[in-house]
Amino acid sequence: MKITAIRAYQVDLPLKEGRYAWSNENAVERFDSTIVAVETDAGITGHGECCPLGPAYLPAYAAGVRAGLKELAPRVIGLDPTHLAVLNRRMDEAMRGHPYVKSAIDVACWDILGKAAGLPVYVLLGGAQQSDVKLYRAISQDTPAKMAARVKGYRAEGYTKFQLKVGGDADVDIARIRACRKALRDGDVLIADSNTGWTMHEAARVAQAVRDLDVYIEQPCRSYEECLTVRRRTALPFILDENIDGMGILLRAISDGAMDVINLKISKVGGLTRAREMRDLCISAGVAMTIEDTWGGDIVTAAIAHLARSTPAEFLFSATDFNSYVTRSIAKGAPQRKAGRMTAPDRPGLGVEPRPDVLGKAVVTVEA
Ligand code: MG
């Protein structure tokens, strides 16, 4: 089988809540998502999606996905999409870094491999370790009272895990964490995600002030080294996200005992091929994972569901149903949340079918 064409489509994904805010006064009102179609000479087409969380979250931005695809796609034409290790090696030779550009191509090729084999992607990733997976809900940064009210509202919809967007004023953050923990029941999970927003002394203050609560601290500071100092002086369970962007830093972080949980975002590490390598290493090292992405719609949610479903329950801290945050559906057959959980489709490939009327005309076309 050979890749004959790569097309990219741009779709705006407006937020149901109207706005999503996190640390350092960052906020977005609509997500700019890129959907990639990889076509083959076998008549099979696969799809992937990449949706950066604005330009200020990671070294990635929405227009960069499309610009990168124009560079990379000509080097991928003619390759066999089912030889995923070869494909990834060739992409890394053709373009250094920029994992988020490669991610949607890699995911589309997993979709093709599944369709060619007649198997769902979760089977190819190791098989069904779970029938369905737990989800967390991200709570946009706001006043402590408004965030606690949102936690209660989403709890009534079935979620039991909540990730608060903190990383603002340390005193307000302490009040946010206390108000939201009060809104929860025993057994519910609360995560305070600073998204790199605190300096070390602020992180130390917050961790000390909430040490009596059942709460996880996530990515308190900007650098890995700053986070490690905070980790070493708090007894609270600890999550790293932004800093864990590849195998090298994951190996170092495991060796340092730098966290209990990582957030494994598919586009942050370059696609399902790399994410699976990191997932398997985490399982061997006893590190649990939230499996998710920077953002996205139905195709990103499906890719998350397949990787999460093939991960043992004790190592899957949670996953994310991004398609439930946005007002627009880009594909039929995507996972839908039920009682705070979702599952991956049993159909071949990712099991989703893009809606041509929503995708519109291709904004990038590269043909053999
Ligand atoms: Mg995070």
Short mmCIF file of C-alpha atoms and ligand atoms in Angstrom, two decimals:
data_model
loop_
_atom_site.label_atom_id
_atom_site.label_comp_id
_atom_site.label_asym_id
_atom_site.label_seq_id
_atom_site.Cartn_x
_atom_site.Cartn_y
_atom_site.Cartn_z
CA MET A 1 0.00 0.00 0.00
CA LYS A 2 1.21 3.53 -0.79
CA ILE A 3 0.17 7.00 0.34
CA THR A 4 -1.10 8.89 -2.73
CA ALA A 5 -2.38 12.15 -1.26
CA ILE A 6 -2.56 14.15 1.97
CA ARG A 7 -5.25 16.78 2.47
CA ALA A 8 -5.79 19.07 5.44
CA TYR A 9 -9.02 20.81 6.46
CA GLN A 10 -9.47 23.67 8.93
CA VAL A 11 -12.48 23.68 11.27
CA ASP A 12 -13.37 26.11 14.06
CA LEU A 13 -14.59 24.44 17.24
CA PRO A 14 -16.50 26.97 19.40
CA LEU A 15 -16.74 26.19 23.13
CA LYS A 16 -20.07 25.37 24.76
CA GLU A 17 -19.06 27.42 27.82
CA GLY A 18 -18.03 30.29 25.49
CA ARG A 19 -14.51 30.57 26.92
CA TYR A 20 -11.72 28.45 28.39
CA ALA A 21 -9.19 30.17 30.66
CA TRP A 22 -6.02 28.93 32.33
CA SER A 23 -2.82 30.26 33.90
CA ASN A 24 -1.08 33.55 33.08
CA GLU A 25 -4.39 35.06 31.84
CA ASN A 26 -4.46 32.77 28.81
CA ALA A 27 -7.89 32.12 27.29
CA VAL A 28 -9.49 30.89 24.07
CA GLU A 29 -13.04 31.24 22.76
CA ARG A 30 -12.84 28.89 19.79
CA PHE A 31 -10.40 26.16 18.90
CA ASP A 32 -8.73 26.08 15.50
CA SER A 33 -8.48 22.43 14.53
CA THR A 34 -6.77 20.78 11.55
CA ILE A 35 -8.12 17.50 10.20
CA VAL A 36 -5.78 15.44 8.02
CA ALA A 37 -6.90 12.87 5.44
CA VAL A 38 -4.27 10.39 4.22
CA GLU A 39 -5.33 8.68 0.96
CA THR A 40 -3.87 5.45 -0.42
CA ASP A 41 -3.69 3.47 -3.64
CA ALA A 42 -5.74 0.75 -1.89
CA GLY A 43 -8.77 3.04 -1.75
CA ILE A 44 -8.49 3.33 2.05
CA THR A 45 -8.42 6.81 3.59
CA GLY A 46 -7.37 7.47 7.21
CA HIS A 47 -7.97 10.56 9.36
CA GLY A 48 -6.14 12.37 12.11
CA GLU A 49 -6.63 15.70 13.88
CA CYS A 50 -4.40 18.23 15.63
CA CYS A 51 -5.71 21.14 17.70
CA PRO A 52 -3.16 23.15 19.73
CA LEU A 53 -4.46 24.98 22.82
CA GLY A 54 -3.69 28.37 21.30
CA PRO A 55 -0.08 29.46 20.65
CA ALA A 56 0.89 30.04 24.32
CA TYR A 57 0.40 26.58 25.81
CA LEU A 58 3.10 24.45 24.12
CA PRO A 59 5.58 25.25 21.29
CA ALA A 60 2.75 24.65 18.79
CA TYR A 61 0.14 26.79 17.04
CA ALA A 62 -2.81 26.08 14.75
CA ALA A 63 -1.47 27.70 11.56
CA GLY A 64 1.82 25.92 12.27
CA VAL A 65 0.09 22.56 11.79
CA ARG A 66 -0.89 23.56 8.24
CA ALA A 67 2.46 25.20 7.43
CA GLY A 68 4.30 22.13 8.72
CA LEU A 69 2.11 19.76 6.72
CA LYS A 70 3.01 21.62 3.50
CA GLU A 71 6.69 20.92 4.27
CA LEU A 72 6.28 17.37 5.51
CA ALA A 73 3.52 15.85 3.36
CA PRO A 74 5.59 15.66 0.10
CA ARG A 75 8.15 13.53 2.01
CA VAL A 76 5.46 11.09 3.13
CA ILE A 77 3.82 10.53 -0.27
CA GLY A 78 4.72 7.07 -1.60
CA LEU A 79 5.42 5.52 1.83
CA ASP A 80 3.44 2.53 3.08
CA PRO A 81 1.11 3.91 5.79
CA THR A 82 0.88 0.52 7.53
CA HIS A 83 4.65 0.47 8.23
CA LEU A 84 4.31 2.90 11.10
CA ALA A 85 7.85 2.73 12.52
CA VAL A 86 9.30 3.35 9.05
CA LEU A 87 6.86 6.21 8.50
CA ASN A 88 7.80 7.87 11.80
CA ARG A 89 11.51 7.45 11.14
CA ARG A 90 11.11 9.06 7.73
CA MET A 91 9.08 11.94 9.20
CA ASP A 92 11.79 12.53 11.85
CA GLU A 93 14.48 12.52 9.13
CA ALA A 94 12.49 14.96 6.99
CA MET A 95 11.62 17.41 9.80
CA ARG A 96 13.43 17.84 13.10
CA GLY A 97 11.09 18.37 16.05
CA HIS A 98 7.57 19.71 15.48
CA PRO A 99 5.89 16.56 16.86
CA TYR A 100 2.43 18.16 16.65
CA VAL A 101 2.76 18.45 12.85
CA LYS A 102 3.54 14.72 12.60
CA SER A 103 0.81 13.61 14.98
CA ALA A 104 -2.21 13.86 12.68
CA ILE A 105 -0.38 11.97 9.88
CA ASP A 106 0.64 9.22 12.30
CA VAL A 107 -2.90 8.90 13.69
CA ALA A 108 -4.37 8.79 10.18
CA CYS A 109 -1.99 5.95 9.32
CA TRP A 110 -3.12 3.99 12.42
CA ASP A 111 -6.68 4.50 11.11
CA ILE A 112 -5.57 3.06 7.75
CA LEU A 113 -3.77 0.11 9.42
CA GLY A 114 -6.93 -0.71 11.39
CA LYS A 115 -9.15 -0.47 8.32
CA ALA A 116 -6.76 -2.66 6.29
CA ALA A 117 -6.59 -5.26 9.07
CA GLY A 118 -10.32 -5.08 9.85
CA LEU A 119 -9.48 -4.30 13.50
CA PRO A 120 -10.14 -1.37 15.82
CA VAL A 121 -7.05 0.68 16.73
CA TYR A 122 -7.32 -0.30 20.40
CA VAL A 123 -6.71 -3.94 19.41
CA LEU A 124 -3.56 -2.92 17.49
CA LEU A 125 -2.39 -0.95 20.55
CA GLY A 126 -2.55 -4.02 22.78
CA GLY A 127 -6.21 -4.97 23.10
CA ALA A 128 -9.15 -4.07 25.33
CA GLN A 129 -7.73 -3.68 28.85
CA GLN A 130 -11.01 -1.95 29.78
CA SER A 131 -14.55 -1.94 28.41
CA ASP A 132 -14.76 1.82 29.00
CA VAL A 133 -12.58 4.53 30.57
CA LYS A 134 -12.91 7.20 33.28
CA LEU A 135 -12.96 10.85 32.21
CA TYR A 136 -11.93 14.05 33.94
CA ARG A 137 -13.48 17.47 33.46
CA ALA A 138 -11.31 20.57 33.13
CA ILE A 139 -12.70 23.55 35.06
CA SER A 140 -11.86 26.85 33.39
CA GLN A 141 -10.21 29.46 35.64
CA ASP A 142 -12.71 31.74 37.34
CA THR A 143 -13.65 32.92 40.84
CA PRO A 144 -13.60 30.23 43.55
CA ALA A 145 -17.42 30.29 43.83
CA LYS A 146 -17.99 30.00 40.07
CA MET A 147 -15.47 27.16 39.76
CA ALA A 148 -17.11 25.29 42.68
CA ALA A 149 -20.53 25.74 41.02
CA ARG A 150 -19.17 24.29 37.76
CA VAL A 151 -17.67 21.34 39.61
CA LYS A 152 -21.10 20.63 41.15
CA GLY A 153 -22.80 20.94 37.76
CA TYR A 154 -20.40 18.56 35.99
CA ARG A 155 -20.55 16.17 38.95
CA ALA A 156 -24.31 15.96 38.36
CA GLU A 157 -23.51 14.98 34.74
CA GLY A 158 -21.50 11.98 35.98
CA TYR A 159 -17.90 13.16 36.24
CA THR A 160 -15.99 12.27 39.43
CA LYS A 161 -12.57 13.70 38.45
CA PHE A 162 -11.96 17.42 38.14
CA GLN A 163 -8.94 19.39 37.00
CA LEU A 164 -9.00 22.97 38.21
CA LYS A 165 -7.22 25.59 36.18
CA VAL A 166 -5.18 27.47 38.79
CA GLY A 167 -1.74 29.03 38.27
CA GLY A 168 -3.00 32.54 39.00
CA ASP A 169 -2.74 34.56 42.22
CA ALA A 170 -1.58 32.06 44.85
CA ASP A 171 -4.05 33.25 47.54
CA VAL A 172 -7.00 33.04 45.12
CA ASP A 173 -5.75 29.64 43.96
CA ILE A 174 -5.78 28.37 47.56
CA ALA A 175 -9.41 29.58 47.85
CA ARG A 176 -10.26 27.93 44.49
CA ILE A 177 -8.87 24.57 45.62
CA ARG A 178 -10.64 24.72 49.02
CA ALA A 179 -14.01 25.76 47.51
CA CYS A 180 -13.93 23.00 44.89
CA ARG A 181 -12.82 20.26 47.31
CA LYS A 182 -15.76 21.26 49.54
CA ALA A 183 -18.13 20.77 46.58
CA LEU A 184 -16.95 17.15 46.14
CA ARG A 185 -17.58 13.87 47.93
CA ASP A 186 -15.08 11.43 49.38
CA GLY A 187 -13.58 9.38 46.57
CA ASP A 188 -13.93 12.15 43.99
CA VAL A 189 -10.60 13.23 42.51
CA LEU A 190 -9.41 16.84 42.49
CA ILE A 191 -6.38 18.11 40.57
CA ALA A 192 -4.95 21.64 40.86
CA ASP A 193 -3.31 22.27 37.48
CA SER A 194 -1.12 25.37 37.49
CA ASN A 195 -0.12 24.94 33.82
CA THR A 196 3.37 26.32 34.61
CA GLY A 197 1.82 29.44 36.19
CA TRP A 198 3.48 29.56 39.63
CA THR A 199 7.00 30.52 40.60
CA MET A 200 8.64 28.09 43.02
CA HIS A 201 7.79 30.10 46.13
CA GLU A 202 4.16 30.46 45.06
CA ALA A 203 3.91 26.72 44.38
CA ALA A 204 5.45 25.98 47.78
CA ARG A 205 2.94 28.29 49.48
CA VAL A 206 -0.07 26.73 47.74
CA ALA A 207 1.08 23.14 48.35
CA GLN A 208 1.69 23.95 52.03
CA ALA A 209 -1.68 25.71 52.41
CA VAL A 210 -3.72 22.81 50.98
CA ARG A 211 -1.66 19.96 52.46
CA ASP A 212 -4.63 18.81 54.59
CA LEU A 213 -6.78 18.28 51.47
CA ASP A 214 -7.13 15.34 49.09
CA VAL A 215 -5.74 17.09 46.00
CA TYR A 216 -3.12 16.48 43.30
CA ILE A 217 -0.66 19.19 42.25
CA GLU A 218 -0.07 19.37 38.48
CA GLN A 219 2.76 21.13 36.56
CA PRO A 220 3.25 23.92 39.13
CA CYS A 221 6.14 25.74 37.44
CA ARG A 222 7.57 26.34 34.00
CA SER A 223 10.71 24.18 33.98
CA TYR A 224 11.22 20.54 34.89
CA GLU A 225 13.87 21.54 37.46
CA GLU A 226 11.55 24.02 39.22
CA CYS A 227 8.79 21.39 39.35
CA LEU A 228 11.23 18.87 40.80
CA THR A 229 12.08 21.16 43.73
CA VAL A 230 8.37 21.56 44.49
CA ARG A 231 7.81 17.82 44.19
CA ARG A 232 10.61 17.17 46.69
CA ARG A 233 9.04 19.30 49.41
CA THR A 234 5.39 18.30 49.19
CA ALA A 235 3.75 15.04 50.20
CA LEU A 236 0.80 15.69 47.88
CA PRO A 237 0.48 13.42 44.82
CA PHE A 238 2.18 15.05 41.86
CA ILE A 239 1.50 15.21 38.10
CA LEU A 240 3.75 16.47 35.29
CA ASP A 241 2.30 17.50 31.93
CA GLU A 242 3.88 20.25 29.80
CA ASN A 243 7.49 19.17 30.56
CA ILE A 244 6.92 15.51 29.61
CA ASP A 245 7.09 15.95 25.85
CA GLY A 246 9.11 12.91 24.82
CA MET A 247 10.92 9.74 25.79
CA GLY A 248 14.15 11.46 26.93
CA ILE A 249 12.57 13.61 29.64
CA LEU A 250 10.24 10.75 30.63
CA LEU A 251 13.24 8.50 31.31
CA ARG A 252 14.89 11.23 33.38
CA ALA A 253 11.68 11.98 35.30
CA ILE A 254 11.16 8.29 36.13
CA SER A 255 14.76 8.10 37.33
CA ASP A 256 14.30 11.25 39.46
CA GLY A 257 10.96 10.06 40.90
CA ALA A 258 9.66 13.40 39.66
CA MET A 259 5.95 12.51 39.53
CA ASP A 260 3.28 9.93 40.28
CA VAL A 261 1.24 10.59 37.13
CA ILE A 262 1.95 12.11 33.71
CA ASN A 263 -0.42 13.67 31.22
CA LEU A 264 0.25 11.93 27.94
CA LYS A 265 -1.01 14.18 25.16
CA ILE A 266 -0.96 12.48 21.75
CA SER A 267 0.00 15.51 19.62
CA LYS A 268 2.56 16.73 22.21
CA VAL A 269 4.64 13.58 21.63
CA GLY A 270 4.03 13.18 17.87
CA GLY A 271 1.14 10.72 17.52
CA LEU A 272 -0.05 7.31 18.65
CA THR A 273 3.21 5.53 17.76
CA ARG A 274 5.27 7.63 20.20
CA ALA A 275 2.45 7.84 22.75
CA ARG A 276 2.22 4.06 22.86
CA GLU A 277 5.98 3.75 23.50
CA MET A 278 5.68 6.20 26.40
CA ARG A 279 2.50 4.51 27.68
CA ASP A 280 4.21 1.14 27.79
CA LEU A 281 7.27 2.57 29.58
CA CYS A 282 5.01 4.26 32.16
CA ILE A 283 3.27 0.93 32.85
CA SER A 284 6.64 -0.77 33.37
CA ALA A 285 7.74 2.03 35.74
CA GLY A 286 4.47 2.15 37.71
CA VAL A 287 3.56 5.67 36.54
CA ALA A 288 -0.16 6.27 35.93
CA MET A 289 -1.34 8.42 33.04
CA THR A 290 -4.03 10.79 31.95
CA ILE A 291 -4.35 10.05 28.25
CA GLU A 292 -5.52 13.06 26.27
CA ASP A 293 -4.41 15.76 23.84
CA THR A 294 -3.95 19.52 23.72
CA TRP A 295 -7.55 19.84 22.48
CA GLY A 296 -9.64 18.72 19.49
CA GLY A 297 -12.96 17.34 18.34
CA ASP A 298 -14.34 13.92 17.43
CA ILE A 299 -11.20 12.50 15.79
CA VAL A 300 -8.85 13.51 18.63
CA THR A 301 -11.41 12.09 21.10
CA ALA A 302 -11.52 8.79 19.19
CA ALA A 303 -7.70 8.50 19.16
CA ILE A 304 -7.62 9.16 22.93
CA ALA A 305 -10.33 6.55 23.48
CA HIS A 306 -8.41 3.84 21.59
CA LEU A 307 -5.14 4.45 23.47
CA ALA A 308 -6.96 4.73 26.81
CA ARG A 309 -9.04 1.61 26.29
CA SER A 310 -5.88 -0.40 25.60
CA THR A 311 -4.31 0.84 28.88
CA PRO A 312 -4.88 -1.11 32.13
CA ALA A 313 -7.34 0.61 34.50
CA GLU A 314 -4.82 0.97 37.36
CA PHE A 315 -2.49 2.96 35.09
CA LEU A 316 -5.17 5.06 33.42
CA PHE A 317 -5.65 7.95 35.84
CA SER A 318 -8.20 9.42 33.43
CA ALA A 319 -8.91 10.42 29.83
CA THR A 320 -10.68 13.34 28.17
CA ASP A 321 -13.79 13.63 25.99
CA PHE A 322 -12.84 16.88 24.24
CA ASN A 323 -15.72 16.55 21.78
CA SER A 324 -18.17 17.22 24.63
CA TYR A 325 -16.67 20.70 25.28
CA VAL A 326 -17.36 22.03 21.78
CA THR A 327 -20.50 22.83 19.79
CA ARG A 328 -19.49 21.28 16.47
CA SER A 329 -19.23 17.60 15.51
CA ILE A 330 -16.66 16.87 12.80
CA ALA A 331 -17.19 13.09 12.52
CA LYS A 332 -19.89 10.47 12.96
CA GLY A 333 -19.36 7.52 15.29
CA ALA A 334 -17.10 9.32 17.79
CA PRO A 335 -17.08 8.28 21.48
CA GLN A 336 -19.85 9.84 23.56
CA ARG A 337 -19.66 10.27 27.32
CA LYS A 338 -21.98 8.18 29.51
CA ALA A 339 -21.92 8.63 33.31
CA GLY A 340 -18.43 10.13 33.29
CA ARG A 341 -16.98 7.41 31.03
CA MET A 342 -16.45 6.75 27.31
CA THR A 343 -15.28 3.88 25.16
CA ALA A 344 -13.52 3.37 21.83
CA PRO A 345 -15.59 2.16 18.86
CA ASP A 346 -15.37 -1.56 17.94
CA ARG A 347 -15.31 -0.72 14.22
CA PRO A 348 -12.09 -1.04 12.16
CA GLY A 349 -9.57 1.80 12.47
CA LEU A 350 -10.58 4.75 14.64
CA GLY A 351 -14.21 3.91 13.86
CA VAL A 352 -15.20 7.47 12.95
CA GLU A 353 -16.39 8.99 9.68
CA PRO A 354 -15.67 12.69 9.04
CA ARG A 355 -18.57 14.92 7.98
CA PRO A 356 -17.59 16.39 4.56
CA ASP A 357 -20.03 19.31 4.97
CA VAL A 358 -18.27 20.37 8.21
CA LEU A 359 -14.74 19.88 6.84
CA GLY A 360 -15.41 21.96 3.73
CA LYS A 361 -12.67 22.43 1.13
CA ALA A 362 -9.11 21.27 1.74
CA VAL A 363 -6.72 24.07 2.74
CA VAL A 364 -3.63 21.92 2.08
CA THR A 365 -3.45 19.38 -0.78
CA VAL A 366 -0.34 17.35 -1.61
CA GLU A 367 -0.68 14.64 -4.25
CA ALA A 368 1.68 12.10 -5.78
MG MG B 1 -2.24 19.84 32.48
#
